[in-house]
C-alpha positions as a LaTeX table, in Angstrom:
\begin{tabular}{lrrr}
\hline
Residue & $x$ (\AA) & $y$ (\AA) & $z$ (\AA) \\
\hline
Met1 & $-83.47$ & 9.00 & 8.19 \\
Ala2 & $-86.51$ & 9.46 & 10.26 \\
Gly3 & $-86.06$ & 8.79 & 13.95 \\
Thr4 & $-82.36$ & 8.71 & 13.75 \\
Thr5 & $-80.60$ & 9.43 & 17.04 \\
Glu6 & $-77.53$ & 11.78 & 16.87 \\
Val7 & $-74.72$ & 10.63 & 19.15 \\
Val8 & $-71.28$ & 12.90 & 19.49 \\
Val9 & $-68.39$ & 11.63 & 21.05 \\
Ile10 & $-65.93$ & 14.01 & 22.29 \\
Gly11 & $-62.42$ & 12.64 & 22.46 \\
Gly12 & $-60.84$ & 10.26 & 19.91 \\
Gly13 & $-58.41$ & 8.22 & 22.43 \\
Tyr14 & $-58.93$ & 4.57 & 23.61 \\
Ala15 & $-62.42$ & 5.29 & 25.56 \\
Gly16 & $-63.68$ & 7.23 & 22.85 \\
Val17 & $-63.10$ & 5.18 & 19.62 \\
Met18 & $-64.37$ & 2.32 & 21.85 \\
Ala19 & $-67.73$ & 4.05 & 22.48 \\
Ala20 & $-68.07$ & 5.33 & 18.90 \\
Asn21 & $-67.66$ & 2.19 & 17.30 \\
Arg22 & $-69.75$ & 0.34 & 19.57 \\
Leu23 & $-72.63$ & 2.59 & 19.12 \\
Thr24 & $-73.15$ & 1.75 & 15.40 \\
Gln25 & $-74.82$ & $-1.56$ & 16.50 \\
Arg26 & $-77.91$ & 0.52 & 15.81 \\
Asp27 & $-78.60$ & 1.63 & 12.16 \\
Asp28 & $-80.83$ & 4.33 & 13.15 \\
Val29 & $-77.99$ & 6.10 & 15.46 \\
Thr30 & $-75.43$ & 8.43 & 13.69 \\
Val31 & $-72.14$ & 8.77 & 15.28 \\
Thr32 & $-69.91$ & 11.84 & 15.16 \\
Leu33 & $-66.46$ & 11.83 & 16.81 \\
Val34 & $-64.90$ & 15.30 & 17.48 \\
Asn35 & $-60.92$ & 15.02 & 17.91 \\
Ser36 & $-58.48$ & 17.71 & 17.91 \\
Arg37 & $-55.90$ & 15.58 & 15.96 \\
Pro38 & $-56.31$ & 13.70 & 12.46 \\
Glu39 & $-54.62$ & 10.64 & 13.98 \\
Phe40 & $-55.41$ & 8.06 & 16.56 \\
Val41 & $-52.64$ & 8.44 & 19.29 \\
Glu42 & $-51.02$ & 5.13 & 21.04 \\
Arg43 & $-50.69$ & 6.98 & 24.18 \\
Ile44 & $-48.87$ & 3.92 & 26.10 \\
Arg45 & $-46.31$ & 4.18 & 23.21 \\
Leu46 & $-44.92$ & 8.11 & 23.89 \\
His47 & $-41.97$ & 6.91 & 26.03 \\
Gln48 & $-41.16$ & 5.06 & 22.53 \\
Leu49 & $-42.12$ & 8.28 & 20.60 \\
Ala50 & $-39.69$ & 10.27 & 22.81 \\
Gly51 & $-36.80$ & 7.63 & 22.59 \\
Gly52 & $-37.11$ & 7.11 & 18.64 \\
Thr53 & $-38.15$ & 3.99 & 18.71 \\
His54 & $-41.85$ & 4.00 & 17.44 \\
Gly55 & $-44.23$ & 6.83 & 15.85 \\
Ala56 & $-46.78$ & 6.18 & 18.31 \\
Val57 & $-49.95$ & 6.97 & 15.83 \\
Thr58 & $-52.31$ & 4.97 & 13.97 \\
Asp59 & $-54.43$ & 6.16 & 11.02 \\
Tyr60 & $-57.94$ & 6.67 & 12.20 \\
Arg61 & $-59.40$ & 4.54 & 9.29 \\
Ser62 & $-57.96$ & 1.49 & 10.72 \\
Val63 & $-59.36$ & 1.81 & 13.98 \\
Leu64 & $-62.68$ & 3.70 & 13.49 \\
Gly65 & $-66.03$ & 1.96 & 12.13 \\
Glu66 & $-67.15$ & 3.23 & 8.34 \\
Arg67 & $-70.26$ & 4.69 & 9.93 \\
Val68 & $-68.20$ & 6.85 & 12.28 \\
Arg69 & $-67.90$ & 10.51 & 10.98 \\
Leu70 & $-64.65$ & 12.12 & 12.30 \\
Val71 & $-64.30$ & 15.65 & 12.83 \\
Val72 & $-60.94$ & 17.29 & 13.34 \\
Asp73 & $-61.56$ & 20.04 & 15.60 \\
Thr74 & $-61.67$ & 21.19 & 19.45 \\
Val75 & $-64.37$ & 21.47 & 21.63 \\
Thr76 & $-64.76$ & 24.85 & 23.67 \\
Arg77 & $-68.20$ & 24.23 & 25.38 \\
Ile78 & $-70.82$ & 22.17 & 25.93 \\
Asp79 & $-74.28$ & 23.54 & 25.68 \\
Ala80 & $-76.05$ & 20.83 & 27.94 \\
Thr81 & $-79.68$ & 22.93 & 27.72 \\
Gly82 & $-79.52$ & 23.34 & 24.02 \\
Arg83 & $-77.83$ & 19.63 & 23.59 \\
Gly84 & $-75.03$ & 21.11 & 21.56 \\
Ile85 & $-71.76$ & 21.66 & 21.41 \\
Glu86 & $-69.32$ & 24.67 & 20.20 \\
Leu87 & $-65.94$ & 24.09 & 18.28 \\
Ala88 & $-63.01$ & 26.32 & 17.87 \\
Ser89 & $-63.58$ & 26.59 & 14.23 \\
Gly90 & $-66.83$ & 28.32 & 15.13 \\
Ala91 & $-68.98$ & 25.50 & 14.08 \\
Lys92 & $-71.94$ & 23.92 & 16.33 \\
Val93 & $-73.06$ & 20.31 & 16.38 \\
Gly94 & $-76.29$ & 19.24 & 17.97 \\
Tyr95 & $-76.85$ & 16.06 & 19.64 \\
Asp96 & $-79.38$ & 13.54 & 21.41 \\
Tyr97 & $-76.84$ & 11.86 & 23.46 \\
Leu98 & $-73.27$ & 13.08 & 24.30 \\
Ile99 & $-70.24$ & 10.89 & 25.33 \\
Tyr100 & $-67.57$ & 12.71 & 26.95 \\
Ala101 & $-64.02$ & 10.88 & 26.62 \\
Val102 & $-61.96$ & 13.70 & 26.52 \\
Gly103 & $-59.03$ & 11.82 & 28.14 \\
Ser104 & $-56.17$ & 13.16 & 30.50 \\
Gly105 & $-52.91$ & 15.22 & 30.04 \\
Ser106 & $-50.38$ & 16.61 & 32.31 \\
Ala107 & $-51.18$ & 17.94 & 35.48 \\
Thr108 & $-49.67$ & 21.76 & 35.87 \\
Pro109 & $-46.64$ & 21.29 & 37.83 \\
Ser110 & $-46.72$ & 23.77 & 41.13 \\
Val111 & $-42.86$ & 23.09 & 41.46 \\
Pro112 & $-41.00$ & 26.28 & 40.77 \\
Gly113 & $-39.18$ & 26.01 & 37.26 \\
Ala114 & $-41.05$ & 22.78 & 36.24 \\
Ala115 & $-43.62$ & 24.17 & 33.78 \\
Glu116 & $-40.78$ & 26.51 & 32.25 \\
Phe117 & $-37.92$ & 24.06 & 32.16 \\
Ala118 & $-39.33$ & 20.62 & 32.25 \\
His119 & $-40.63$ & 18.53 & 29.32 \\
Pro120 & $-43.97$ & 16.89 & 30.01 \\
Ile121 & $-44.72$ & 13.59 & 28.01 \\
Ala122 & $-48.59$ & 13.06 & 28.52 \\
Thr123 & $-49.29$ & 13.94 & 25.03 \\
Phe124 & $-48.21$ & 13.29 & 21.61 \\
Glu125 & $-46.95$ & 17.04 & 21.19 \\
Glu126 & $-45.23$ & 16.98 & 24.36 \\
Ala127 & $-43.32$ & 13.80 & 23.50 \\
Gln128 & $-42.41$ & 15.25 & 20.00 \\
Arg129 & $-41.03$ & 18.20 & 21.89 \\
Leu130 & $-39.19$ & 16.25 & 24.11 \\
Arg131 & $-37.83$ & 14.26 & 21.19 \\
Ser132 & $-36.53$ & 17.48 & 19.69 \\
Ala133 & $-34.95$ & 18.41 & 22.80 \\
Leu134 & $-33.13$ & 15.18 & 23.08 \\
Asp135 & $-31.83$ & 15.67 & 19.59 \\
Ala136 & $-30.62$ & 18.58 & 20.25 \\
Ala137 & $-28.65$ & 17.78 & 23.40 \\
Pro138 & $-25.31$ & 16.24 & 23.14 \\
Ala139 & $-25.21$ & 12.60 & 23.66 \\
Thr140 & $-23.50$ & 12.78 & 26.82 \\
Ala141 & $-26.08$ & 15.43 & 28.03 \\
Ala142 & $-27.42$ & 14.57 & 31.65 \\
Val143 & $-30.86$ & 13.81 & 31.53 \\
Thr144 & $-33.39$ & 13.78 & 34.71 \\
Val145 & $-36.65$ & 11.72 & 34.86 \\
Val146 & $-39.00$ & 13.03 & 37.46 \\
Gly147 & $-41.58$ & 10.53 & 38.82 \\
Gly148 & $-41.24$ & 6.96 & 39.95 \\
Gly149 & $-44.45$ & 5.88 & 38.42 \\
Pro150 & $-45.18$ & 3.70 & 35.03 \\
Thr151 & $-44.40$ & 6.71 & 32.55 \\
Gly152 & $-41.21$ & 7.73 & 34.46 \\
Ile153 & $-39.83$ & 4.13 & 34.81 \\
Glu154 & $-40.68$ & 3.38 & 31.00 \\
Thr155 & $-39.22$ & 6.62 & 29.80 \\
Ala156 & $-36.10$ & 6.32 & 31.84 \\
Ala157 & $-35.34$ & 2.66 & 30.48 \\
Glu158 & $-36.13$ & 3.69 & 27.00 \\
Leu159 & $-33.59$ & 6.70 & 27.25 \\
Ala160 & $-31.08$ & 4.90 & 29.16 \\
Glu161 & $-31.08$ & 2.26 & 26.50 \\
Ala162 & $-30.53$ & 4.69 & 23.89 \\
Gly163 & $-27.40$ & 5.85 & 25.60 \\
Arg164 & $-28.50$ & 8.58 & 27.69 \\
Ala165 & $-26.99$ & 9.34 & 31.09 \\
Val166 & $-30.43$ & 9.07 & 32.98 \\
Thr167 & $-31.38$ & 9.68 & 36.80 \\
Leu168 & $-34.91$ & 8.87 & 37.65 \\
Val169 & $-35.92$ & 10.48 & 40.76 \\
Cys170 & $-38.95$ & 8.88 & 42.14 \\
Gly171 & $-39.91$ & 10.66 & 45.32 \\
Arg172 & $-40.81$ & 8.37 & 48.04 \\
Val173 & $-40.51$ & 5.09 & 46.29 \\
Leu174 & $-40.01$ & 3.53 & 42.71 \\
Gly175 & $-43.06$ & 1.95 & 41.57 \\
Pro176 & $-45.44$ & 2.58 & 44.30 \\
Tyr177 & $-48.32$ & 0.15 & 42.55 \\
Leu178 & $-45.83$ & $-2.41$ & 41.97 \\
His179 & $-45.42$ & $-5.47$ & 44.78 \\
Pro180 & $-42.19$ & $-5.47$ & 46.41 \\
Lys181 & $-40.78$ & $-8.30$ & 44.35 \\
Gly182 & $-41.89$ & $-6.71$ & 40.91 \\
Arg183 & $-40.05$ & $-3.55$ & 42.24 \\
Ser184 & $-36.84$ & $-5.26$ & 42.93 \\
Ser185 & $-36.93$ & $-6.82$ & 39.39 \\
Val186 & $-37.57$ & $-3.27$ & 37.83 \\
Ala187 & $-34.64$ & $-1.85$ & 40.07 \\
Lys188 & $-32.21$ & $-4.36$ & 39.13 \\
Arg189 & $-33.07$ & $-3.76$ & 35.15 \\
Leu190 & $-32.70$ & $-0.01$ & 35.42 \\
Ala191 & $-29.34$ & $-0.33$ & 37.27 \\
Gly192 & $-28.07$ & $-2.75$ & 34.52 \\
Leu193 & $-29.24$ & 0.05 & 31.96 \\
Gly194 & $-27.16$ & 2.39 & 34.06 \\
Val195 & $-30.07$ & 4.45 & 35.37 \\
Thr196 & $-29.26$ & 6.43 & 38.86 \\
Val197 & $-32.51$ & 5.57 & 40.95 \\
Leu198 & $-33.13$ & 8.01 & 43.83 \\
Glu199 & $-35.86$ & 7.31 & 46.36 \\
Gly200 & $-36.71$ & 8.05 & 49.96 \\
Pro201 & $-36.98$ & 10.85 & 52.27 \\
Gly202 & $-36.05$ & 13.98 & 51.03 \\
Val203 & $-36.02$ & 12.86 & 47.59 \\
Glu204 & $-38.78$ & 15.19 & 46.18 \\
Val205 & $-38.32$ & 17.96 & 43.33 \\
Val206 & $-38.52$ & 21.50 & 45.03 \\
Glu207 & $-37.17$ & 23.39 & 41.92 \\
Val208 & $-36.14$ & 22.88 & 38.33 \\
Thr209 & $-33.85$ & 25.19 & 36.61 \\
Arg210 & $-32.65$ & 25.71 & 32.85 \\
Asp211 & $-29.82$ & 23.07 & 33.67 \\
Ala212 & $-30.36$ & 21.27 & 37.22 \\
Val213 & $-33.08$ & 19.88 & 39.29 \\
Arg214 & $-32.93$ & 20.84 & 43.18 \\
Leu215 & $-34.17$ & 18.11 & 45.50 \\
Gly216 & $-35.71$ & 18.49 & 49.13 \\
Asp217 & $-32.72$ & 16.95 & 51.07 \\
Gly218 & $-30.56$ & 20.04 & 49.60 \\
Arg219 & $-28.97$ & 18.31 & 46.56 \\
Glu220 & $-28.71$ & 19.82 & 43.14 \\
Leu221 & $-28.75$ & 17.75 & 40.16 \\
Pro222 & $-27.01$ & 18.76 & 36.58 \\
Ser223 & $-29.87$ & 18.15 & 34.12 \\
Glu224 & $-29.67$ & 19.49 & 30.62 \\
Val225 & $-33.00$ & 17.76 & 29.69 \\
Thr226 & $-35.52$ & 17.24 & 32.53 \\
Val227 & $-38.66$ & 15.15 & 31.66 \\
Trp228 & $-41.70$ & 15.55 & 34.26 \\
Thr229 & $-43.93$ & 12.88 & 34.56 \\
Val230 & $-45.55$ & 13.47 & 37.85 \\
Gly231 & $-49.29$ & 13.49 & 37.84 \\
Phe232 & $-52.14$ & 13.66 & 35.31 \\
Gly233 & $-55.02$ & 16.28 & 34.83 \\
Val234 & $-58.02$ & 16.46 & 32.48 \\
Pro235 & $-59.21$ & 19.11 & 30.34 \\
Asp236 & $-61.69$ & 21.79 & 32.00 \\
Leu237 & $-64.28$ & 21.32 & 29.43 \\
Ala238 & $-66.91$ & 19.67 & 31.85 \\
Ala239 & $-66.24$ & 22.65 & 34.37 \\
Arg240 & $-66.06$ & 25.43 & 31.85 \\
Ser241 & $-69.62$ & 24.04 & 30.69 \\
Gly242 & $-71.13$ & 24.07 & 34.11 \\
Leu243 & $-71.10$ & 20.24 & 34.76 \\
Ser244 & $-69.97$ & 18.80 & 38.17 \\
Thr245 & $-66.79$ & 17.37 & 38.38 \\
Asp246 & $-64.36$ & 16.44 & 40.98 \\
Ala247 & $-61.32$ & 17.90 & 42.39 \\
Ile248 & $-59.19$ & 17.90 & 39.08 \\
Gly249 & $-62.07$ & 18.30 & 36.48 \\
Arg250 & $-63.21$ & 14.75 & 36.00 \\
Leu251 & $-67.07$ & 14.45 & 34.99 \\
Ile252 & $-68.72$ & 13.36 & 37.89 \\
Thr253 & $-71.45$ & 10.23 & 37.14 \\
Asp254 & $-73.45$ & 7.51 & 38.59 \\
Glu255 & $-72.54$ & 4.05 & 38.37 \\
Thr256 & $-74.11$ & 3.66 & 34.76 \\
Leu257 & $-71.51$ & 6.58 & 33.78 \\
Thr258 & $-74.19$ & 8.94 & 33.37 \\
Ser259 & $-73.41$ & 12.44 & 34.27 \\
Val260 & $-75.34$ & 13.32 & 37.79 \\
Asp261 & $-76.56$ & 16.68 & 35.92 \\
Asp262 & $-77.80$ & 15.27 & 32.77 \\
Glu263 & $-78.79$ & 11.92 & 31.59 \\
Arg264 & $-78.22$ & 12.91 & 28.29 \\
Ile265 & $-74.41$ & 13.05 & 28.75 \\
Val266 & $-72.40$ & 9.92 & 29.74 \\
Ala267 & $-68.80$ & 9.89 & 30.41 \\
Ala268 & $-65.69$ & 7.27 & 29.72 \\
Gly269 & $-61.97$ & 6.83 & 30.18 \\
Asp270 & $-59.43$ & 8.95 & 32.35 \\
Ser271 & $-62.22$ & 11.84 & 32.25 \\
Ala272 & $-64.97$ & 9.82 & 34.32 \\
Ala273 & $-65.52$ & 9.97 & 38.09 \\
Pro274 & $-68.22$ & 7.22 & 38.58 \\
Ser275 & $-69.67$ & 8.05 & 42.16 \\
Asp276 & $-66.66$ & 10.52 & 42.49 \\
Met277 & $-64.39$ & 7.30 & 42.73 \\
Pro278 & $-62.72$ & 7.15 & 39.60 \\
Tyr279 & $-60.89$ & 4.45 & 38.24 \\
Arg280 & $-57.12$ & 4.21 & 37.73 \\
Met281 & $-56.12$ & 6.30 & 34.43 \\
Ser282 & $-55.17$ & 3.49 & 32.00 \\
Cys283 & $-55.78$ & 2.06 & 28.63 \\
Gln284 & $-57.00$ & $-0.97$ & 30.71 \\
Ala285 & $-59.74$ & 0.85 & 32.01 \\
Ala286 & $-60.42$ & 3.04 & 28.96 \\
Gly287 & $-61.55$ & 0.46 & 26.70 \\
Pro288 & $-64.43$ & $-1.19$ & 28.81 \\
Leu289 & $-65.48$ & 2.43 & 30.37 \\
Gly290 & $-66.05$ & 3.51 & 26.68 \\
Ala291 & $-67.88$ & 0.11 & 25.56 \\
His292 & $-70.21$ & 0.74 & 28.79 \\
Ala293 & $-70.79$ & 4.30 & 28.18 \\
Ala294 & $-72.09$ & 3.35 & 24.67 \\
Asp295 & $-73.98$ & 0.64 & 26.14 \\
Thr296 & $-75.50$ & 3.18 & 28.44 \\
Val297 & $-76.66$ & 5.29 & 25.48 \\
Leu298 & $-77.98$ & 2.49 & 23.32 \\
Gly299 & $-79.84$ & 1.00 & 26.53 \\
Arg300 & $-81.47$ & 4.64 & 26.98 \\
Ile301 & $-82.57$ & 4.86 & 23.35 \\
Ala302 & $-84.15$ & 1.40 & 23.53 \\
Gly303 & $-86.06$ & 2.66 & 26.38 \\
Glu304 & $-84.18$ & 0.28 & 28.84 \\
Arg305 & $-82.61$ & 1.00 & 32.35 \\
Pro306 & $-78.75$ & 1.13 & 31.94 \\
Glu307 & $-76.59$ & $-1.52$ & 34.16 \\
Pro308 & $-73.93$ & $-0.22$ & 36.36 \\
Phe309 & $-70.29$ & $-0.29$ & 35.07 \\
Asp310 & $-68.40$ & $-3.42$ & 36.60 \\
Met311 & $-64.80$ & $-4.30$ & 35.54 \\
Gly312 & $-61.88$ & $-5.63$ & 37.04 \\
Phe313 & $-58.18$ & $-4.99$ & 36.63 \\
Ala314 & $-55.75$ & $-7.45$ & 35.52 \\
Gly315 & $-52.30$ & $-5.72$ & 36.38 \\
Gln316 & $-49.75$ & $-3.39$ & 35.18 \\
Cys317 & $-47.26$ & $-3.88$ & 32.55 \\
Leu318 & $-44.06$ & $-2.14$ & 31.96 \\
Ser319 & $-41.50$ & $-1.97$ & 28.99 \\
Leu320 & $-38.17$ & $-1.53$ & 30.37 \\
Gly321 & $-36.33$ & $-0.95$ & 27.00 \\
Arg322 & $-37.12$ & $-2.93$ & 23.76 \\
Gly323 & $-35.74$ & $-6.37$ & 25.43 \\
Thr324 & $-37.07$ & $-6.17$ & 28.88 \\
Gly325 & $-40.38$ & $-5.88$ & 30.75 \\
Leu326 & $-42.71$ & $-6.55$ & 33.60 \\
Phe327 & $-46.10$ & $-7.89$ & 34.10 \\
Gln328 & $-47.23$ & $-7.20$ & 37.50 \\
Phe329 & $-50.29$ & $-9.35$ & 38.43 \\
Ala330 & $-53.26$ & $-7.75$ & 40.37 \\
His331 & $-56.40$ & $-8.54$ & 42.22 \\
Lys332 & $-59.34$ & $-7.62$ & 40.30 \\
Asp333 & $-59.66$ & $-4.43$ & 43.10 \\
Asp334 & $-56.39$ & $-3.37$ & 41.55 \\
Thr335 & $-53.89$ & $-4.20$ & 44.14 \\
Ala336 & $-50.56$ & $-5.86$ & 43.28 \\
Lys337 & $-50.20$ & $-9.50$ & 43.61 \\
Lys338 & $-46.63$ & $-11.11$ & 44.59 \\
Leu339 & $-46.76$ & $-12.69$ & 40.98 \\
Ser340 & $-45.18$ & $-11.08$ & 38.17 \\
Val341 & $-43.27$ & $-12.09$ & 35.17 \\
Gly342 & $-40.09$ & $-10.12$ & 33.86 \\
Gly343 & $-37.38$ & $-10.48$ & 31.55 \\
Trp344 & $-37.71$ & $-11.12$ & 27.84 \\
Thr345 & $-41.18$ & $-12.83$ & 28.48 \\
Gly346 & $-42.37$ & $-9.44$ & 30.49 \\
Ala347 & $-41.24$ & $-7.39$ & 27.12 \\
Lys348 & $-43.23$ & $-9.72$ & 24.89 \\
Val349 & $-46.26$ & $-9.35$ & 27.09 \\
Lys350 & $-46.21$ & $-5.66$ & 27.25 \\
Glu351 & $-45.81$ & $-5.44$ & 23.52 \\
Leu352 & $-48.78$ & $-7.73$ & 23.09 \\
Val353 & $-50.94$ & $-5.44$ & 25.30 \\
Cys354 & $-49.75$ & $-2.55$ & 23.33 \\
Lys355 & $-50.75$ & $-4.40$ & 20.19 \\
Leu356 & $-54.03$ & $-5.54$ & 21.54 \\
Thr357 & $-55.35$ & $-2.05$ & 22.59 \\
Val358 & $-55.44$ & $-1.34$ & 19.01 \\
Lys359 & $-56.61$ & $-4.57$ & 17.66 \\
Gln360 & $-59.53$ & $-4.33$ & 20.29 \\
Leu361 & $-60.80$ & $-0.85$ & 18.65 \\
Thr362 & $-60.39$ & $-2.43$ & 15.20 \\
Ser363 & $-62.51$ & $-5.64$ & 16.22 \\
Glu364 & $-65.07$ & $-3.38$ & 17.42 \\
Ala365 & $-65.16$ & $-1.25$ & 14.48 \\
Arg366 & $-65.53$ & $-4.48$ & 12.57 \\
Lys367 & $-67.92$ & $-6.29$ & 14.95 \\
Pro368 & $-69.67$ & $-3.46$ & 17.17 \\
Gly369 & $-70.67$ & $-4.91$ & 20.41 \\
Ser370 & $-68.08$ & $-7.64$ & 20.52 \\
His371 & $-65.84$ & $-6.32$ & 23.07 \\
Thr372 & $-66.09$ & $-7.93$ & 26.40 \\
Trp373 & $-63.91$ & $-7.71$ & 29.82 \\
Val374 & $-63.26$ & $-8.95$ & 32.88 \\
Lys375 & $-65.99$ & $-8.04$ & 35.57 \\
Gly376 & $-64.81$ & $-7.19$ & 39.42 \\
Glu377 & $-67.79$ & $-6.15$ & 41.17 \\
Lys378 & $-66.53$ & $-6.83$ & 44.78 \\
Gly379 & $-63.68$ & $-4.93$ & 44.45 \\
Arg380 & $-66.02$ & $-1.81$ & 43.51 \\
Ala381 & $-68.51$ & $-2.61$ & 46.37 \\
Leu382 & $-65.57$ & $-2.67$ & 48.67 \\
Leu383 & $-64.49$ & 0.92 & 47.36 \\
Arg384 & $-68.20$ & 2.31 & 47.85 \\
Ala385 & $-68.30$ & 0.73 & 51.54 \\
Gln386 & $-64.76$ & 2.13 & 52.23 \\
Arg387 & $-66.29$ & 5.66 & 50.89 \\
Arg388 & $-69.41$ & 5.48 & 53.04 \\
Glu389 & $-67.32$ & 4.31 & 56.36 \\
Gln390 & $-65.25$ & 7.47 & 55.51 \\
Ser391 & $-68.23$ & 9.60 & 55.10 \\
Ala392 & $-69.77$ & 8.25 & 58.35 \\
Gly393 & $-66.54$ & 8.80 & 60.25 \\
Ser394 & $-66.39$ & 12.68 & 59.19 \\
Ala395 & $-69.91$ & 13.38 & 59.98 \\
Pro396 & $-70.47$ & 15.68 & 63.06 \\
Val397 & $-71.10$ & 13.77 & 66.25 \\
Ala398 & $-74.88$ & 14.46 & 67.26 \\
\hline
\end{tabular}
């Protein structure tokens, strides 16, 4: 087709699929999605994959629009000058615009022994390996989950409900995002499942061995299977390709999600750092970020000035086994409210959210441009103001 614009999306997670589908609003745009796996991973269900209660994958054809071409391969380099990407297979793909949505994974742990003996759970393959390790361990084996954030909490609950003897090492506090009321509800449920929760001063892991976890306060916990849920990292593709990134490798963009180095490159999802102030890594942010990244590209194709990204958070939801959950309501600036919903209702809300994240992608595939989200510009403006104050405070005195 004469005048066709080629757009390549790198990464087939929540943000990448949303962006790819939304781009098909224009008939003169061809969309290629490059992803290393042939199936869409429901990342927010990986703790269920580890626990054996869900497969955590969906066929791409059910979430991708018919006009999106899927290439199963790994991008090894972005050639911004030549407007092309190089693939592990040796192939090269050119583009007019590129959407960078490579997502996130497990951060490389700095704690001695963690990389060798602990099991991360941020990717499908990692969750599969953890599942295999659990299957190989006796039913009475001591399991230690390190990390008191959402992934640690959900994994500990899932494994305890399956009959495992689980210790959750939180560090400073259980569920740091949660309001104290919601935190109390989570602690009560974990106790009911038999999970030993360790938190407070000295409760940081200083070493992991093949069969134990050592804490800063001197305690040594027997652990035949250790699960590592502390921290997330991002692929180093942008940095390796000479693009500007933040400290952990997210692509630095302006508020329209456009790379500060190249207006032909737009970022979305966990790998984006608008104004070097990234949003919380979450599927909640990934969908809107993917949609807006597509809108930015479509606006430029149409000769329009892209709008700054704007979204407000609703909260955080946790599964605490199959029959109980928690939805922690939040202000739009992503700070927790006192209000939360727990128990059976919380579990239903969590499952509804899991299903909706996939349904939103399917809906966008069928009707490109239909996805909408809650705005929250006041919260973002506050973050920018705080950043300016911090910068001013650290400036040399004349």
